[in-house]
């Protein structure tokens, strides 16, 4: 059983996907962290994330221990991630790992942008989590503040909009709901509401 959770930046995909994995006792993969690891590795080596050869080298030499890098969740790395993620070769380099992970028994929940469309088009349950840019910026702003990153709200909102634009308009694996995805609009929902709705949907798919 594969549960694909996709959606734009700071929509609450990670929180929801993790909670679903816990609920069903499935494996969980935050695929955004793979792109963040590539973005981080490129920046650390002093390269520009737009440098396609440098990004591909970083994707091919990805070290799992980068997963625990405290800076991975910073906005700077998020931006670099979304730039390297537009590179088809980088995406292809990360595909095999994601598909292998998805096939783990008894099931897996993957969250990202293209899980239901490209990585696992045959996933049994696809959820597209979204919320208005303002609500997402508020959530990200609070998340950053918790980590001690003080950024004006307007800056966070502008970055979220820029990242949405880049993710939605890129040529390869753009951010769009899969045709058979359940669209979960969480602007007016608590985390618990969103989890309840998602479980109802997955159970209805015959989990
Ligand atoms: O947490 P947040 O939603 O801000 O971002 P993320 O899920 O950590 O992903 C960071 C960036 O990686 C995104 O802006 C996407 O450009 C890219 N990404 C992707 O292209 N495909 C995925 N399956 C996951 C992330």
Short mmCIF file of C-alpha atoms and ligand atoms in Angstrom, two decimals:
data_model
loop_
_atom_site.label_atom_id
_atom_site.label_comp_id
_atom_site.label_asym_id
_atom_site.label_seq_id
_atom_site.Cartn_x
_atom_site.Cartn_y
_atom_site.Cartn_z
CA UNK A 1 0.00 0.00 0.00
CA UNK A 2 1.36 3.41 -0.99
CA UNK A 3 -0.06 6.69 0.25
CA UNK A 4 1.09 9.71 -1.77
CA UNK A 5 0.83 13.11 -0.07
CA UNK A 6 1.59 16.09 -2.32
CA UNK A 7 1.08 19.81 -2.08
CA UNK A 8 2.71 23.26 -2.06
CA UNK A 9 5.21 24.64 0.46
CA UNK A 10 4.14 24.69 4.11
CA UNK A 11 0.72 23.18 3.42
CA UNK A 12 1.17 20.74 6.29
CA UNK A 13 2.01 17.72 4.10
CA UNK A 14 4.84 16.61 6.34
CA UNK A 15 2.79 16.73 9.53
CA UNK A 16 -0.10 14.90 7.87
CA UNK A 17 2.04 12.30 6.13
CA UNK A 18 3.97 11.52 9.32
CA UNK A 19 0.72 11.16 11.28
CA UNK A 20 -0.73 8.86 8.60
CA UNK A 21 2.41 6.71 8.69
CA UNK A 22 2.10 6.43 12.45
CA UNK A 23 -1.61 5.60 12.22
CA UNK A 24 -1.13 2.77 9.71
CA UNK A 25 2.31 1.72 10.94
CA UNK A 26 3.85 2.41 7.55
CA UNK A 27 7.29 3.70 6.57
CA UNK A 28 7.56 7.43 6.00
CA UNK A 29 9.70 9.42 3.56
CA UNK A 30 9.82 13.21 3.33
CA UNK A 31 11.03 13.47 -0.28
CA UNK A 32 11.49 17.25 0.04
CA UNK A 33 14.39 16.51 2.39
CA UNK A 34 16.20 14.76 -0.48
CA UNK A 35 16.00 17.92 -2.60
CA UNK A 36 16.95 19.97 0.45
CA UNK A 37 20.01 17.74 0.97
CA UNK A 38 21.06 18.33 -2.63
CA UNK A 39 20.49 22.10 -2.27
CA UNK A 40 22.44 22.13 0.97
CA UNK A 41 25.36 20.15 -0.48
CA UNK A 42 25.59 22.55 -3.43
CA UNK A 43 25.60 25.62 -1.17
CA UNK A 44 28.16 24.13 1.22
CA UNK A 45 30.55 23.54 -1.69
CA UNK A 46 30.14 27.18 -2.63
CA UNK A 47 28.30 26.49 -5.87
CA UNK A 48 25.21 28.16 -7.29
CA UNK A 49 22.09 25.91 -7.16
CA UNK A 50 21.50 27.00 -10.79
CA UNK A 51 24.76 25.31 -11.76
CA UNK A 52 23.29 22.14 -13.27
CA UNK A 53 26.49 20.10 -13.27
CA UNK A 54 27.18 20.93 -9.60
CA UNK A 55 23.60 20.02 -8.64
CA UNK A 56 23.77 16.71 -10.48
CA UNK A 57 27.09 15.83 -8.84
CA UNK A 58 25.57 16.58 -5.42
CA UNK A 59 22.50 14.43 -6.19
CA UNK A 60 24.63 11.50 -7.33
CA UNK A 61 26.87 11.69 -4.26
CA UNK A 62 24.12 12.24 -1.70
CA UNK A 63 25.18 11.25 1.83
CA UNK A 64 22.40 10.01 4.15
CA UNK A 65 23.94 11.76 7.19
CA UNK A 66 22.99 15.13 5.64
CA UNK A 67 19.44 14.21 6.68
CA UNK A 68 20.32 15.34 10.21
CA UNK A 69 21.85 18.64 9.17
CA UNK A 70 20.16 21.33 11.32
CA UNK A 71 20.15 23.87 8.46
CA UNK A 72 18.12 21.60 6.19
CA UNK A 73 14.82 23.28 7.13
CA UNK A 74 16.06 26.86 6.65
CA UNK A 75 14.44 29.07 4.01
CA UNK A 76 17.75 29.46 2.18
CA UNK A 77 18.08 25.71 1.75
CA UNK A 78 14.38 25.46 0.82
CA UNK A 79 14.95 27.93 -1.98
CA UNK A 80 18.07 26.10 -3.18
CA UNK A 81 16.05 22.85 -3.06
CA UNK A 82 13.36 24.26 -5.28
CA UNK A 83 16.00 25.46 -7.78
CA UNK A 84 17.84 22.12 -8.00
CA UNK A 85 14.45 20.34 -8.14
CA UNK A 86 13.70 21.98 -11.49
CA UNK A 87 16.66 20.06 -12.96
CA UNK A 88 15.46 16.88 -14.68
CA UNK A 89 18.74 15.00 -14.16
CA UNK A 90 18.63 15.73 -10.44
CA UNK A 91 15.05 14.42 -10.31
CA UNK A 92 16.03 11.27 -12.19
CA UNK A 93 18.96 10.66 -9.86
CA UNK A 94 16.58 10.63 -6.88
CA UNK A 95 13.84 8.56 -8.47
CA UNK A 96 15.15 5.03 -7.83
CA UNK A 97 15.62 5.59 -4.12
CA UNK A 98 12.09 6.99 -3.76
CA UNK A 99 10.49 4.11 -5.68
CA UNK A 100 12.41 1.48 -3.71
CA UNK A 101 11.32 3.14 -0.51
CA UNK A 102 7.69 3.25 -1.65
CA UNK A 103 7.66 -0.50 -2.23
CA UNK A 104 8.61 -1.34 1.37
CA UNK A 105 6.19 -3.64 3.21
CA UNK A 106 3.65 -3.33 4.68
CA UNK A 107 3.26 0.13 3.18
CA UNK A 108 4.76 3.57 2.83
CA UNK A 109 3.68 7.18 3.00
CA UNK A 110 5.72 9.59 0.87
CA UNK A 111 5.24 13.32 0.87
CA UNK A 112 6.41 15.70 -1.83
CA UNK A 113 5.27 17.45 -4.99
CA UNK A 114 5.14 14.69 -7.60
CA UNK A 115 4.57 11.47 -5.65
CA UNK A 116 1.09 10.83 -7.06
CA UNK A 117 1.97 12.02 -10.55
CA UNK A 118 5.53 10.80 -11.27
CA UNK A 119 7.16 8.80 -8.48
CA UNK A 120 4.20 6.52 -7.67
CA UNK A 121 1.45 7.06 -10.25
CA UNK A 122 -0.09 3.73 -9.14
CA UNK A 123 -0.31 4.68 -5.46
CA UNK A 124 -3.53 3.34 -3.94
CA UNK A 125 -4.29 6.61 -2.15
CA UNK A 126 -3.31 10.11 -3.27
CA UNK A 127 -3.91 13.20 -1.21
CA UNK A 128 -3.17 16.74 -2.36
CA UNK A 129 -2.88 18.98 0.69
CA UNK A 130 -3.27 22.69 0.17
CA UNK A 131 -4.07 25.96 1.95
CA UNK A 132 -4.08 29.63 0.99
CA UNK A 133 -0.65 31.31 0.62
CA UNK A 134 -1.40 33.50 3.67
CA UNK A 135 -2.23 30.54 5.89
CA UNK A 136 0.83 28.65 4.69
CA UNK A 137 3.05 31.69 5.27
CA UNK A 138 1.66 31.99 8.80
CA UNK A 139 2.47 28.32 9.48
CA UNK A 140 5.97 28.61 8.02
CA UNK A 141 6.58 31.87 9.90
CA UNK A 142 5.70 30.14 13.18
CA UNK A 143 7.84 27.12 12.29
CA UNK A 144 10.84 29.36 11.54
CA UNK A 145 10.31 31.39 14.74
CA UNK A 146 10.31 28.17 16.73
CA UNK A 147 13.72 27.36 15.24
CA UNK A 148 14.96 30.84 16.12
CA UNK A 149 14.89 32.17 12.54
CA UNK A 150 13.42 35.66 12.76
CA UNK A 151 12.04 36.62 9.36
CA UNK A 152 9.35 39.25 8.68
CA UNK A 153 5.97 37.71 7.77
CA UNK A 154 5.90 39.59 4.44
CA UNK A 155 9.24 38.05 3.47
CA UNK A 156 8.00 34.54 4.26
CA UNK A 157 4.83 35.17 2.23
CA UNK A 158 6.83 36.45 -0.74
CA UNK A 159 9.16 33.43 -0.59
CA UNK A 160 6.25 31.00 -0.43
CA UNK A 161 4.66 32.64 -3.48
CA UNK A 162 7.94 32.58 -5.39
CA UNK A 163 8.50 28.92 -4.57
CA UNK A 164 4.90 28.03 -5.57
CA UNK A 165 5.41 29.78 -8.87
CA UNK A 166 8.70 27.95 -9.54
CA UNK A 167 7.27 24.55 -8.51
CA UNK A 168 4.08 24.98 -10.54
CA UNK A 169 5.58 26.27 -13.76
CA UNK A 170 8.66 24.07 -14.12
CA UNK A 171 8.81 21.79 -17.15
CA UNK A 172 9.56 18.58 -15.23
CA UNK A 173 7.19 17.10 -12.64
CA UNK A 174 5.41 20.41 -11.94
CA UNK A 175 3.30 20.73 -8.82
CA UNK A 176 -0.23 19.67 -9.85
CA UNK A 177 -2.76 17.39 -8.17
CA UNK A 178 -2.92 13.93 -9.76
CA UNK A 179 -6.24 13.40 -11.56
CA UNK A 180 -7.30 10.83 -8.97
CA UNK A 181 -6.08 12.78 -5.92
CA UNK A 182 -8.28 13.75 -3.02
CA UNK A 183 -7.79 17.51 -2.59
CA UNK A 184 -7.66 18.48 1.06
CA UNK A 185 -8.02 22.26 1.59
CA UNK A 186 -6.73 22.82 5.12
CA UNK A 187 -6.93 26.64 5.47
CA UNK A 188 -9.72 26.34 8.02
CA UNK A 189 -8.71 22.97 9.49
CA UNK A 190 -6.71 21.98 12.53
CA UNK A 191 -4.08 19.24 12.17
CA UNK A 192 -6.53 16.83 13.80
CA UNK A 193 -9.30 17.75 11.32
CA UNK A 194 -6.93 17.18 8.40
CA UNK A 195 -5.76 13.82 9.77
CA UNK A 196 -9.33 12.67 10.36
CA UNK A 197 -10.36 13.59 6.81
CA UNK A 198 -7.30 11.89 5.33
CA UNK A 199 -7.86 8.66 7.29
CA UNK A 200 -11.48 8.59 6.21
CA UNK A 201 -10.37 8.94 2.59
CA UNK A 202 -7.66 6.24 2.84
CA UNK A 203 -9.97 3.81 4.64
CA UNK A 204 -12.57 4.42 1.95
CA UNK A 205 -9.97 3.39 -0.66
CA UNK A 206 -9.93 -0.04 0.96
CA UNK A 207 -6.76 0.22 3.04
O1 LIG B 1 8.56 21.86 3.51
P1 LIG B 1 8.30 22.57 2.23
O2 LIG B 1 6.94 22.27 1.71
O3 LIG B 1 8.61 24.00 2.28
O4 LIG B 1 9.31 22.05 1.15
P2 LIG B 1 9.88 20.61 0.94
O5 LIG B 1 8.76 19.62 0.87
O6 LIG B 1 10.94 20.36 1.94
O7 LIG B 1 10.52 20.70 -0.53
C1 LIG B 1 11.53 21.62 -0.86
C2 LIG B 1 11.57 21.80 -2.38
O8 LIG B 1 11.91 20.53 -2.99
C3 LIG B 1 10.22 22.17 -3.01
O9 LIG B 1 10.03 23.56 -3.15
C4 LIG B 1 10.24 21.48 -4.37
O10 LIG B 1 10.77 22.33 -5.37
C5 LIG B 1 11.20 20.33 -4.20
N1 LIG B 1 10.53 19.03 -4.19
C6 LIG B 1 10.23 18.44 -5.40
O11 LIG B 1 10.46 19.02 -6.44
N2 LIG B 1 9.67 17.20 -5.45
C7 LIG B 1 9.36 16.55 -4.33
N3 LIG B 1 8.83 15.33 -4.42
C8 LIG B 1 9.63 17.13 -3.08
C9 LIG B 1 10.20 18.40 -3.03
#
